[in-house]
């Protein structure tokens, strides 16, 4: 089954404790992206990647890192999470004409 | 502010009625896409309309694009309770270095049985 998977689905953590949210796709897409969704703000792009070892900042990259060492994986790294990074995070992969979204990761930073 | 802005923010209709949602954007686009999101879940792609197209159909969905007004509309005909969801427009701002999809804040559609 073609899909984008994210782990964990839910995470509660404390300020400053490094965390990684994994994202994997099995559709051989070159393009992958991370978004956060907040009430009243819609979806905002954090980072995206056009291919292996090629990443670029989206609209809200501060406080986040990404890596793209393999085509199928695109982890999101929060080196020192803060409460304002509490949000619902989505990973997506696809072509220019359609993106496939993962199920989301709900992150709470205390 | 967001590149794509949906209007209205919320819409409540009865089953069988048509639902119309609008999207406005600010800069030139390569294409515009509509997505649907059920509560707390990932977005699902519905339809894409290219900048040189004016209207597109897919089942009960009809999308129009007016590039002179920088606006698009999504019409869902003969709505069903299962259509209850948030609907987002996304504009493709193609850059030389890659593709960027910019989403609006969405329209929350409620279809009452």
CSV table of C-alpha atoms in Angstrom, one decimal:
chain,number,residue,atom,x,y,z
A,1,UNK,CA,0.0,0.0,0.0
A,2,UNK,CA,1.3,3.4,-1.0
A,3,UNK,CA,1.7,5.5,2.1
A,4,UNK,CA,3.6,8.0,4.2
A,5,UNK,CA,4.2,7.0,7.7
A,6,UNK,CA,5.2,9.1,10.7
A,7,UNK,CA,6.4,8.2,14.1
A,8,UNK,CA,5.5,8.8,16.8
A,9,UNK,CA,1.9,9.8,16.4
A,10,UNK,CA,1.7,11.4,19.7
A,11,UNK,CA,4.5,12.9,21.9
A,12,UNK,CA,4.6,14.8,25.1
A,13,UNK,CA,8.1,16.1,26.0
A,14,UNK,CA,9.7,18.9,28.0
A,15,UNK,CA,11.5,22.0,26.9
A,16,UNK,CA,15.1,21.4,25.7
A,17,UNK,CA,14.9,17.6,25.2
A,18,UNK,CA,16.0,16.8,21.7
A,19,UNK,CA,13.6,14.8,19.7
A,20,UNK,CA,13.2,13.4,16.2
A,21,UNK,CA,10.0,12.7,14.3
A,22,UNK,CA,10.5,10.2,11.5
A,23,UNK,CA,8.9,10.2,8.2
A,24,UNK,CA,9.1,7.5,5.5
A,25,UNK,CA,7.4,7.0,2.2
A,26,UNK,CA,7.2,4.0,-0.1
A,27,UNK,CA,6.3,5.7,-3.4
A,28,UNK,CA,9.8,6.5,-4.6
A,29,UNK,CA,9.0,10.2,-4.5
A,30,UNK,CA,11.8,12.7,-4.9
A,31,UNK,CA,9.9,15.5,-3.1
A,32,UNK,CA,9.2,15.5,0.6
A,33,UNK,CA,8.1,18.2,2.9
A,34,UNK,CA,7.2,19.0,6.6
A,35,UNK,CA,4.3,21.2,7.7
A,36,UNK,CA,3.0,22.3,11.0
A,37,UNK,CA,-0.7,23.0,11.5
A,38,UNK,CA,-1.9,25.4,14.2
A,39,UNK,CA,-5.4,26.8,14.8
A,40,UNK,CA,-6.0,30.0,12.9
A,41,UNK,CA,-2.8,29.7,11.0
A,42,UNK,CA,-3.5,26.8,8.7
A,43,UNK,CA,-0.6,24.7,7.4
A,44,UNK,CA,2.8,26.2,7.2
A,45,UNK,CA,5.8,24.6,5.5
A,46,UNK,CA,8.8,24.0,7.7
A,47,UNK,CA,11.3,22.4,5.3
A,48,UNK,CA,11.2,20.6,2.0
A,49,UNK,CA,13.5,18.4,0.0
A,50,UNK,CA,13.7,18.0,-3.7
A,51,UNK,CA,15.9,14.9,-3.6
A,52,UNK,CA,18.5,13.1,-1.6
A,53,UNK,CA,20.9,15.6,0.1
A,54,UNK,CA,18.9,18.6,-1.2
A,55,UNK,CA,16.9,20.4,1.4
A,56,UNK,CA,15.5,24.0,1.6
A,57,UNK,CA,13.7,26.2,4.1
A,58,UNK,CA,10.0,26.7,4.0
A,59,UNK,CA,8.1,29.5,5.7
A,60,UNK,CA,8.8,28.6,9.4
A,61,UNK,CA,12.2,26.8,9.6
A,62,UNK,CA,13.5,28.3,12.9
A,63,UNK,CA,14.1,25.7,15.6
A,64,UNK,CA,13.9,22.8,13.2
A,65,UNK,CA,16.4,20.7,11.3
A,66,UNK,CA,16.0,18.0,8.6
A,67,UNK,CA,18.1,15.6,6.7
A,68,UNK,CA,17.6,13.6,3.6
A,69,UNK,CA,20.2,10.9,3.4
A,70,UNK,CA,17.9,8.4,1.8
A,71,UNK,CA,15.1,8.9,-0.7
A,72,UNK,CA,12.4,7.3,1.4
A,73,UNK,CA,13.2,9.0,4.8
A,74,UNK,CA,12.9,12.6,5.8
A,75,UNK,CA,13.2,13.0,9.6
A,76,UNK,CA,12.4,16.3,11.4
A,77,UNK,CA,14.7,17.2,14.3
A,78,UNK,CA,14.0,19.5,17.1
A,79,UNK,CA,17.3,20.1,18.8
A,80,UNK,CA,15.9,22.1,21.7
A,81,UNK,CA,12.1,22.0,21.7
A,82,UNK,CA,10.2,25.0,23.1
A,83,UNK,CA,6.5,25.3,24.0
A,84,UNK,CA,5.8,27.4,20.9
A,85,UNK,CA,6.6,24.2,18.9
A,86,UNK,CA,3.6,22.5,20.3
A,87,UNK,CA,1.6,21.7,17.2
A,88,UNK,CA,0.3,19.1,14.8
A,89,UNK,CA,3.0,18.1,12.3
A,90,UNK,CA,2.5,16.5,8.9
A,91,UNK,CA,5.0,15.0,6.6
A,92,UNK,CA,4.2,14.8,2.9
A,93,UNK,CA,5.7,13.4,-0.3
A,94,UNK,CA,4.8,13.6,-3.9
A,95,UNK,CA,5.1,15.2,-7.2
A,96,UNK,CA,4.3,18.7,-8.2
A,97,UNK,CA,0.7,17.8,-9.0
A,98,UNK,CA,-0.2,16.0,-5.8
A,99,UNK,CA,1.1,15.5,-2.3
A,100,UNK,CA,0.4,12.5,-0.1
A,101,UNK,CA,0.3,13.3,3.6
A,102,UNK,CA,1.1,11.2,6.6
A,103,UNK,CA,-1.3,10.8,9.5
A,104,UNK,CA,0.3,13.5,11.6
A,105,UNK,CA,2.2,13.8,14.8
A,106,UNK,CA,0.7,15.7,17.7
A,107,UNK,CA,3.6,17.2,19.7
A,108,UNK,CA,3.2,18.9,23.1
A,109,UNK,CA,6.2,20.6,24.6
A,110,UNK,CA,5.8,21.4,28.3
B,1,UNK,CA,-0.4,36.6,5.6
B,2,UNK,CA,-1.2,33.3,3.9
B,3,UNK,CA,-0.9,33.1,0.1
B,4,UNK,CA,-4.1,31.3,-0.1
B,5,UNK,CA,-7.1,32.5,1.9
B,6,UNK,CA,-10.3,30.5,2.0
B,7,UNK,CA,-13.7,32.0,2.4
B,8,UNK,CA,-15.9,31.3,4.3
B,9,UNK,CA,-14.0,30.1,7.3
B,10,UNK,CA,-17.0,27.9,8.2
B,11,UNK,CA,-20.0,26.6,6.2
B,12,UNK,CA,-23.0,24.6,7.4
B,13,UNK,CA,-25.5,23.2,5.0
B,14,UNK,CA,-28.1,20.4,4.7
B,15,UNK,CA,-27.5,17.1,3.0
B,16,UNK,CA,-28.3,17.5,-0.7
B,17,UNK,CA,-27.4,21.1,-1.0
B,18,UNK,CA,-24.4,22.4,-2.9
B,19,UNK,CA,-21.4,23.8,-1.0
B,20,UNK,CA,-19.2,26.5,-2.5
B,21,UNK,CA,-15.8,27.5,-1.1
B,22,UNK,CA,-13.6,30.3,-2.4
B,23,UNK,CA,-9.9,30.8,-2.3
B,24,UNK,CA,-7.9,34.0,-3.1
B,25,UNK,CA,-4.2,34.3,-3.6
B,26,UNK,CA,-1.7,37.0,-4.0
B,27,UNK,CA,1.0,36.1,-6.5
B,28,UNK,CA,1.3,34.3,-9.8
B,29,UNK,CA,0.9,30.5,-9.6
B,30,UNK,CA,1.7,27.4,-11.6
B,31,UNK,CA,-1.3,25.5,-10.4
B,32,UNK,CA,-3.8,25.5,-7.6
B,33,UNK,CA,-4.8,22.4,-5.7
B,34,UNK,CA,-7.7,21.6,-3.3
B,35,UNK,CA,-7.2,19.2,-0.4
B,36,UNK,CA,-9.6,17.8,2.1
B,37,UNK,CA,-8.8,17.0,5.8
B,38,UNK,CA,-11.0,15.0,8.2
B,39,UNK,CA,-10.6,16.1,11.7
B,40,UNK,CA,-7.0,15.7,13.0
B,41,UNK,CA,-6.0,13.5,10.1
B,42,UNK,CA,-3.7,14.0,7.1
B,43,UNK,CA,-4.8,16.0,4.0
B,44,UNK,CA,-6.0,14.2,0.9
B,45,UNK,CA,-5.6,15.6,-2.5
B,46,UNK,CA,-8.9,16.3,-4.3
B,47,UNK,CA,-8.1,18.1,-7.6
B,48,UNK,CA,-5.6,20.2,-9.4
B,49,UNK,CA,-6.2,23.0,-11.8
B,50,UNK,CA,-3.4,24.5,-13.9
B,51,UNK,CA,-2.9,28.2,-14.4
B,52,UNK,CA,-4.0,27.9,-18.1
B,53,UNK,CA,-7.3,26.1,-17.2
B,54,UNK,CA,-10.5,27.8,-16.2
B,55,UNK,CA,-12.7,24.9,-15.0
B,56,UNK,CA,-12.2,21.3,-14.0
B,57,UNK,CA,-14.6,18.6,-12.9
B,58,UNK,CA,-14.1,15.4,-10.9
B,59,UNK,CA,-17.2,13.5,-9.8
B,60,UNK,CA,-19.2,15.9,-7.6
B,61,UNK,CA,-16.4,18.4,-7.5
B,62,UNK,CA,-16.2,21.4,-9.8
B,63,UNK,CA,-13.2,23.8,-9.5
B,64,UNK,CA,-12.9,27.1,-11.3
B,65,UNK,CA,-9.9,29.4,-11.6
B,66,UNK,CA,-9.8,33.1,-12.4
B,67,UNK,CA,-6.2,34.2,-12.7
B,68,UNK,CA,-7.2,37.8,-13.4
B,69,UNK,CA,-8.9,37.9,-10.0
B,70,UNK,CA,-6.4,35.5,-8.4
B,71,UNK,CA,-9.2,33.4,-7.1
B,72,UNK,CA,-10.6,29.9,-7.3
B,73,UNK,CA,-13.8,28.2,-6.1
B,74,UNK,CA,-14.6,24.6,-5.2
B,75,UNK,CA,-18.2,23.5,-5.6
B,76,UNK,CA,-19.4,20.3,-4.1
B,77,UNK,CA,-22.7,19.3,-5.5
B,78,UNK,CA,-25.4,17.2,-3.8
B,79,UNK,CA,-23.4,17.2,-0.5
B,80,UNK,CA,-23.4,14.2,1.8
B,81,UNK,CA,-22.8,14.0,5.6
B,82,UNK,CA,-19.5,12.3,4.7
B,83,UNK,CA,-18.3,15.5,3.0
B,84,UNK,CA,-18.0,17.1,6.4
B,85,UNK,CA,-14.4,18.1,6.6
B,86,UNK,CA,-12.0,21.0,6.3
B,87,UNK,CA,-11.1,22.0,2.7
B,88,UNK,CA,-7.9,23.8,1.8
B,89,UNK,CA,-6.6,25.4,-1.3
B,90,UNK,CA,-2.9,25.2,-2.0
B,91,UNK,CA,-1.0,27.3,-4.5
B,92,UNK,CA,2.1,26.0,-6.2
B,93,UNK,CA,4.7,28.8,-6.3
B,94,UNK,CA,7.2,27.0,-8.4
B,95,UNK,CA,10.7,28.3,-7.8
B,96,UNK,CA,13.8,27.5,-9.8
B,97,UNK,CA,15.0,25.4,-6.9
B,98,UNK,CA,11.8,23.4,-6.5
B,99,UNK,CA,8.2,23.3,-5.8
B,100,UNK,CA,6.5,25.1,-2.9
B,101,UNK,CA,2.9,24.5,-1.9
B,102,UNK,CA,1.4,27.2,0.2
B,103,UNK,CA,-1.8,26.4,2.0
B,104,UNK,CA,-4.6,28.6,3.2
B,105,UNK,CA,-6.3,28.3,6.6
B,106,UNK,CA,-9.2,26.2,5.3
B,107,UNK,CA,-12.9,26.2,5.2
B,108,UNK,CA,-14.7,24.0,7.7
B,109,UNK,CA,-17.7,22.4,6.0
B,110,UNK,CA,-20.4,20.7,8.0
B,111,UNK,CA,-23.1,18.8,6.2
B,112,UNK,CA,-26.1,18.1,8.4
B,113,UNK,CA,-28.1,14.9,7.7
